[in-house]
Structure formats: structure tokens, C-alpha cells
XYZ file of C-alpha atoms in Angstrom:
311
model
C 98.255 124.485 108.464
C 98.466 125.813 104.165
C 101.694 127.314 104.378
C 102.581 122.882 105.427
C 100.774 122.442 102.643
C 102.297 123.899 99.589
C 105.835 122.160 100.479
C 104.597 119.376 100.006
C 104.421 119.961 95.460
C 108.903 119.610 96.367
C 110.581 117.089 94.068
C 114.310 116.762 95.912
C 112.965 114.698 98.795
C 116.145 115.961 100.908
C 114.941 118.832 101.583
C 111.386 118.113 101.910
C 112.525 115.291 104.466
C 115.461 116.617 106.449
C 112.849 119.869 106.595
C 115.178 122.213 104.831
C 114.065 123.895 102.204
C 113.870 127.344 101.562
C 110.224 126.694 101.897
C 110.020 125.721 104.854
C 113.132 127.586 106.424
C 111.554 129.302 109.092
C 107.506 129.307 108.227
C 106.498 126.079 110.634
C 108.150 126.112 113.628
C 110.697 123.292 115.001
C 108.559 120.521 112.292
C 108.974 116.838 112.592
C 108.946 115.135 109.334
C 107.891 111.496 110.264
C 107.266 109.404 107.105
C 107.647 110.765 103.160
C 105.403 108.201 100.583
C 105.886 108.773 96.960
C 103.522 107.062 94.264
C 106.118 106.925 91.641
C 104.101 103.841 89.736
C 100.353 107.172 90.140
C 102.600 110.072 91.169
C 100.965 110.685 94.427
C 103.277 112.348 97.747
C 101.820 113.072 100.856
C 103.841 113.518 104.376
C 102.770 112.948 107.596
C 105.083 114.974 110.923
C 104.484 116.506 114.155
C 104.835 120.574 114.229
C 105.256 121.555 117.495
C 103.513 125.432 117.135
C 99.611 123.653 116.084
C 100.657 120.348 118.790
C 99.002 118.213 116.095
C 100.068 115.551 113.764
C 100.377 117.365 110.375
C 99.397 114.414 106.787
C 99.509 116.571 103.956
C 98.800 115.401 99.976
C 99.948 116.741 97.029
C 97.663 117.910 94.443
C 97.719 117.846 90.549
C 101.132 118.801 88.503
C 101.007 121.753 86.896
C 102.330 120.456 83.686
C 98.746 118.402 83.376
C 96.495 120.450 85.091
C 94.384 122.027 82.616
C 94.277 117.552 81.261
C 92.343 116.893 84.353
C 90.361 119.538 84.824
C 88.938 118.338 81.156
C 88.776 114.342 81.828
C 86.457 116.359 85.293
C 84.082 117.998 83.260
C 83.181 114.221 81.811
C 83.552 112.023 85.163
C 80.546 109.778 85.797
C 80.034 109.234 90.097
C 81.341 105.134 89.452
C 81.440 103.298 92.739
C 79.451 102.967 95.695
C 81.406 104.293 98.997
C 81.518 101.291 101.080
C 79.598 100.650 103.832
C 76.291 103.426 102.971
C 73.594 103.079 100.991
C 72.948 105.405 99.315
C 76.715 107.371 98.633
C 78.345 107.277 95.547
C 82.405 109.045 94.958
C 84.779 110.021 92.281
C 86.571 106.523 91.190
C 89.426 108.183 90.684
C 90.447 109.511 94.189
C 89.214 107.097 96.229
C 91.394 104.349 94.851
C 93.972 106.959 94.932
C 94.077 107.281 98.823
C 92.846 103.712 99.292
C 94.324 101.280 96.377
C 98.636 102.872 96.432
C 100.181 102.577 98.935
C 99.544 106.467 100.092
C 97.202 104.910 102.571
C 99.544 102.222 104.514
C 102.364 104.918 104.453
C 100.044 107.855 106.632
C 98.140 105.249 108.851
C 101.676 103.655 109.696
C 103.138 106.686 110.867
C 100.151 108.092 112.444
C 99.988 105.074 115.257
C 103.717 105.916 114.846
C 103.457 109.161 116.350
C 100.917 108.430 119.144
C 102.666 106.124 120.759
C 105.310 109.073 121.460
C 103.342 111.928 122.111
C 99.575 109.768 122.825
C 96.813 111.434 121.977
C 97.423 114.468 120.365
C 95.162 116.474 117.320
C 95.200 115.312 113.587
C 94.941 118.148 111.244
C 94.817 116.686 107.075
C 95.684 118.963 104.778
C 95.415 118.621 100.168
C 95.372 120.995 97.458
C 93.451 120.943 94.199
C 93.221 116.369 94.189
C 95.850 116.260 97.169
C 92.351 117.881 98.586
C 89.986 115.144 97.510
C 92.616 112.467 99.690
C 93.131 114.758 102.052
C 88.953 114.544 102.935
C 89.519 110.790 102.493
C 92.598 110.602 104.435
C 90.205 112.267 107.599
C 87.173 110.310 107.002
C 89.702 107.742 107.042
C 91.321 107.960 110.409
C 87.807 108.892 111.985
C 86.602 105.314 110.734
C 89.534 103.033 110.901
C 91.688 103.950 113.303
C 88.732 105.574 115.761
C 90.428 109.111 115.664
C 88.611 111.320 117.348
C 89.803 114.588 117.607
C 90.478 115.261 113.055
C 90.723 118.303 111.879
C 90.309 118.273 107.895
C 90.785 121.934 105.434
C 91.881 121.089 101.843
C 92.309 124.122 99.372
C 90.744 123.823 95.730
C 89.668 120.466 96.509
C 86.986 119.529 93.800
C 83.413 117.807 94.446
C 84.271 114.172 95.563
C 80.704 111.900 95.681
C 76.969 112.964 96.213
C 74.825 114.704 98.634
C 74.592 111.586 100.467
C 78.557 110.956 100.657
C 78.451 114.478 101.161
C 76.124 115.038 104.183
C 78.764 110.786 105.352
C 81.571 112.989 105.763
C 80.250 116.181 107.367
C 78.281 114.242 110.265
C 82.056 112.315 111.055
C 83.943 114.538 110.479
C 82.497 118.017 111.786
C 85.498 119.863 111.992
C 86.342 120.404 108.568
C 87.248 123.801 105.804
C 87.155 124.225 102.338
C 88.982 126.255 100.907
C 88.024 127.986 97.555
C 89.678 131.236 96.106
C 88.100 134.113 93.257
C 86.996 131.998 90.286
C 89.423 128.825 90.991
C 87.453 126.350 88.038
C 88.048 123.089 90.189
C 86.177 123.218 92.778
C 83.281 123.376 89.895
C 84.350 119.855 88.719
C 82.951 116.915 88.758
C 79.521 119.460 88.062
C 77.065 120.085 90.051
C 73.356 119.688 88.573
C 70.245 121.311 90.831
C 67.992 119.848 89.226
C 69.906 115.443 89.962
C 70.423 117.274 93.296
C 71.473 113.398 94.737
C 72.536 111.814 91.337
C 75.216 114.589 91.282
C 79.156 115.555 92.500
C 77.966 117.876 95.794
C 80.604 119.095 97.442
C 80.790 119.142 101.522
C 80.672 121.943 104.664
C 82.227 124.635 106.042
C 82.861 126.231 103.000
C 85.857 129.412 103.498
C 85.404 131.577 100.345
C 88.221 133.811 98.843
C 87.545 136.792 97.791
C 88.876 140.217 95.934
C 87.241 143.366 96.921
C 87.980 147.311 96.071
C 89.013 148.897 93.280
C 92.936 149.910 91.769
C 95.752 149.688 94.692
C 92.607 149.124 97.633
C 92.119 145.552 96.135
C 91.367 143.157 99.376
C 90.748 139.842 100.366
C 87.656 138.741 102.240
C 87.141 135.837 103.861
C 83.569 134.455 103.755
C 82.402 131.990 106.011
C 80.107 130.094 103.930
C 76.430 128.269 105.162
C 76.263 124.524 105.705
C 75.051 123.520 102.594
C 78.347 122.543 101.788
C 76.635 124.229 97.839
C 76.009 128.109 99.202
C 75.034 130.155 96.270
C 76.371 133.178 97.472
C 79.823 131.720 97.364
C 82.479 130.015 95.390
C 79.306 129.045 93.561
C 77.686 132.921 92.811
C 80.632 133.208 90.160
C 82.328 131.540 87.291
C 84.589 128.591 87.610
C 87.751 129.498 85.156
C 90.742 129.920 85.917
C 93.399 128.125 86.731
C 95.702 130.683 87.421
C 93.302 131.255 90.727
C 93.477 127.758 91.677
C 97.057 127.564 91.384
C 97.462 130.385 94.194
C 95.747 129.886 97.495
C 96.988 133.083 100.015
C 99.802 134.963 98.384
C 101.390 131.220 97.469
C 102.100 129.405 94.879
C 100.597 125.918 95.245
C 103.233 124.223 93.043
C 107.099 122.898 92.174
C 109.352 125.761 91.675
C 110.817 124.160 88.423
C 108.089 122.260 86.582
C 109.999 118.754 87.316
C 107.302 116.623 86.412
C 107.094 113.173 89.049
C 111.309 112.901 88.978
C 112.565 113.205 91.901
C 115.611 113.874 93.984
C 117.535 112.143 96.890
C 120.940 113.258 97.810
C 122.779 109.540 99.211
C 123.090 111.281 102.761
C 119.183 110.168 102.731
C 119.317 106.963 101.021
C 119.588 105.179 104.112
C 116.303 106.306 105.287
C 114.311 104.996 102.300
C 112.597 101.726 100.706
C 111.340 101.405 97.918
C 108.734 98.611 97.141
C 108.440 95.724 94.210
C 106.925 99.257 92.366
C 109.541 101.123 92.960
C 107.548 103.293 95.344
C 109.660 105.351 97.525
C 109.089 105.736 101.528
C 111.757 107.457 103.403
C 110.621 107.290 107.349
C 112.079 108.423 110.646
C 112.994 106.901 113.907
C 111.479 108.656 116.190
C 112.891 107.323 119.171
C 115.829 109.511 119.974
C 113.275 112.755 119.309
C 113.085 116.265 120.636
C 110.031 117.584 120.123
C 108.096 118.793 122.583
C 104.359 118.411 122.573
C 102.234 119.851 125.150
C 100.085 116.373 125.421
C 98.754 117.777 129.182
C 96.899 120.994 126.412
C 92.622 120.712 126.733
C 92.311 122.648 124.134
C 91.261 119.643 121.926
C 89.111 121.727 119.464
C 91.277 123.421 118.473
C 90.453 125.133 114.831
C 92.759 124.593 111.578
């Protein structure tokens, strides 16, 4: 999943949409892009595709760009819970994360693409992933797929995700989307934000489970990475909370993979005339590149019984 996730940082929409980028080549078997959504106004990007080796629909969201991450991190230090989550008494969430998924061009593009793929391939699983702010959007997307489309087989895996809501929201999320993994890395600063205040457990931000913490052990050239599966609280004090969250470099590399654009690009995008036929713009200038799946050559195993395959 993390190999698919780091492709979403590409600013060259031609390479990403046609799956010909250097990051794509040979690493994911028979992946076909279905819809690529670029919210230019808010610098958001995500895609929906299908993958033979995963036998799944894959949805991935881009995180915060390196140029702005320092300012974004500083803002998260002071961010307060500021919006009630609809339909859940006492659940509160981060307004910016909620808005980024629910009130932009991203959500309708994702739901439209999922319906399109399901019409062709039937009841296959859906895997949602994202890094950094993209992880927050991925979590909200996974919850939305369960609630809005009634999808039963939804798996979420995020990397370096910040906290999204309070303990009531975290408990609700865990109940609705139990097949969720939050991967954290070393001293990554972002999973520590917005801050968790243990003496105000219902009023503060709170992670949902299950965390998998990556950390290094050993000395010199014998250092290797350990994956620790944390407890079901979402705030295991023996996992990432056991260290100081003060590293941006740990945030930008997971499993040895750089999470970010190959070159600093801000919100600039590149698109070859060959893919213009697949693109449409809305009134705000946001782009959606969409592929007709009627001629798809991918053959997914829709009769398999492994509905619970882990992310």
C-alpha cells in the first residue's frame, strides 16, 4: 500500500494517469488508473484505481507538500476541536481535515469512481491510503464509504497521519471501520499533532487504533527497523507516544520510501496534450481525469473468498 501511496505525490499528471512514472514501473502489478482528481484551489490530489495483485479498488490521497509542511505543523500545535461530526453525539473533529475531504471536488470524484469500478468488477474490496494530511483524508474517506455507499469491505492504511478528532470520534471510527492500520515512524512529529492532553480525555484530540509503530534498534551498521503492533487504545504509551515527536525527516520517509515530490513543485501540475481528452474542469479550475473502463483488460478475481485480506 505504501508503494501505491507515494505515487500520488507526482505533479506530472500524464505519467501518473498513464502509470508510466519511474515510481510506478514494475512495483505494482497490473494497476489501472480510473480517476485522478486535482483540486487546484486547495492543492489537494487523489486517485482511484484497480490493482490485480491486491484484487482491490485502491484510493490514495496526497499529503502536505514539503514546502508548506513546517507552517502546517506549527498550525497543528494550536488547532482546537472545532466542528461536530454529523450524526454522532459528542464526536468532534478537525474542521480543516473534514472540509478537505467532504467540501471539495475530491469526495464526489472518489465516490463516482468507486461506483464505476463496482459496476464493472462487482463486490471487490476497497483499500484507502494516504500520508500526512492525506492520511486524515483517507480515514474520512473510509468512514464515508461505509456510511454513504454501505460498503462492507473497506480497509484503511495511513502513514504519518495526524489526529483527526476526539475520543468519541475515535471510538465511533473504530466501530465503523475496524480494518484500519495507522503506521507511524520513529520520531515523526505529525502523529503527535494536534496535541493529546491526557488530563482532558474527552475534550482533546485522540487517535483511533490500530497503530503500527516503526522504530530502529541496534548499533552502527547493525541497525534495523522493527514493526510494533500497538494496543487497541489508539494512544498506546509504549508506541510512538513513548518518544518525542520532533522529526520532520521521519515524517517524510516510510519503509525507506520518500514521501514527496521528486522536485519541489508546490501546486504546479504538468499535463501532456495526449491526456487532455480524459480531462475536464469545473468552474473553480479543478481537474478530473477519468478513464472509460468498458475496454478494461484487467482481470480481477471477484470470486475469491478472502474478503478479510489485510491491508
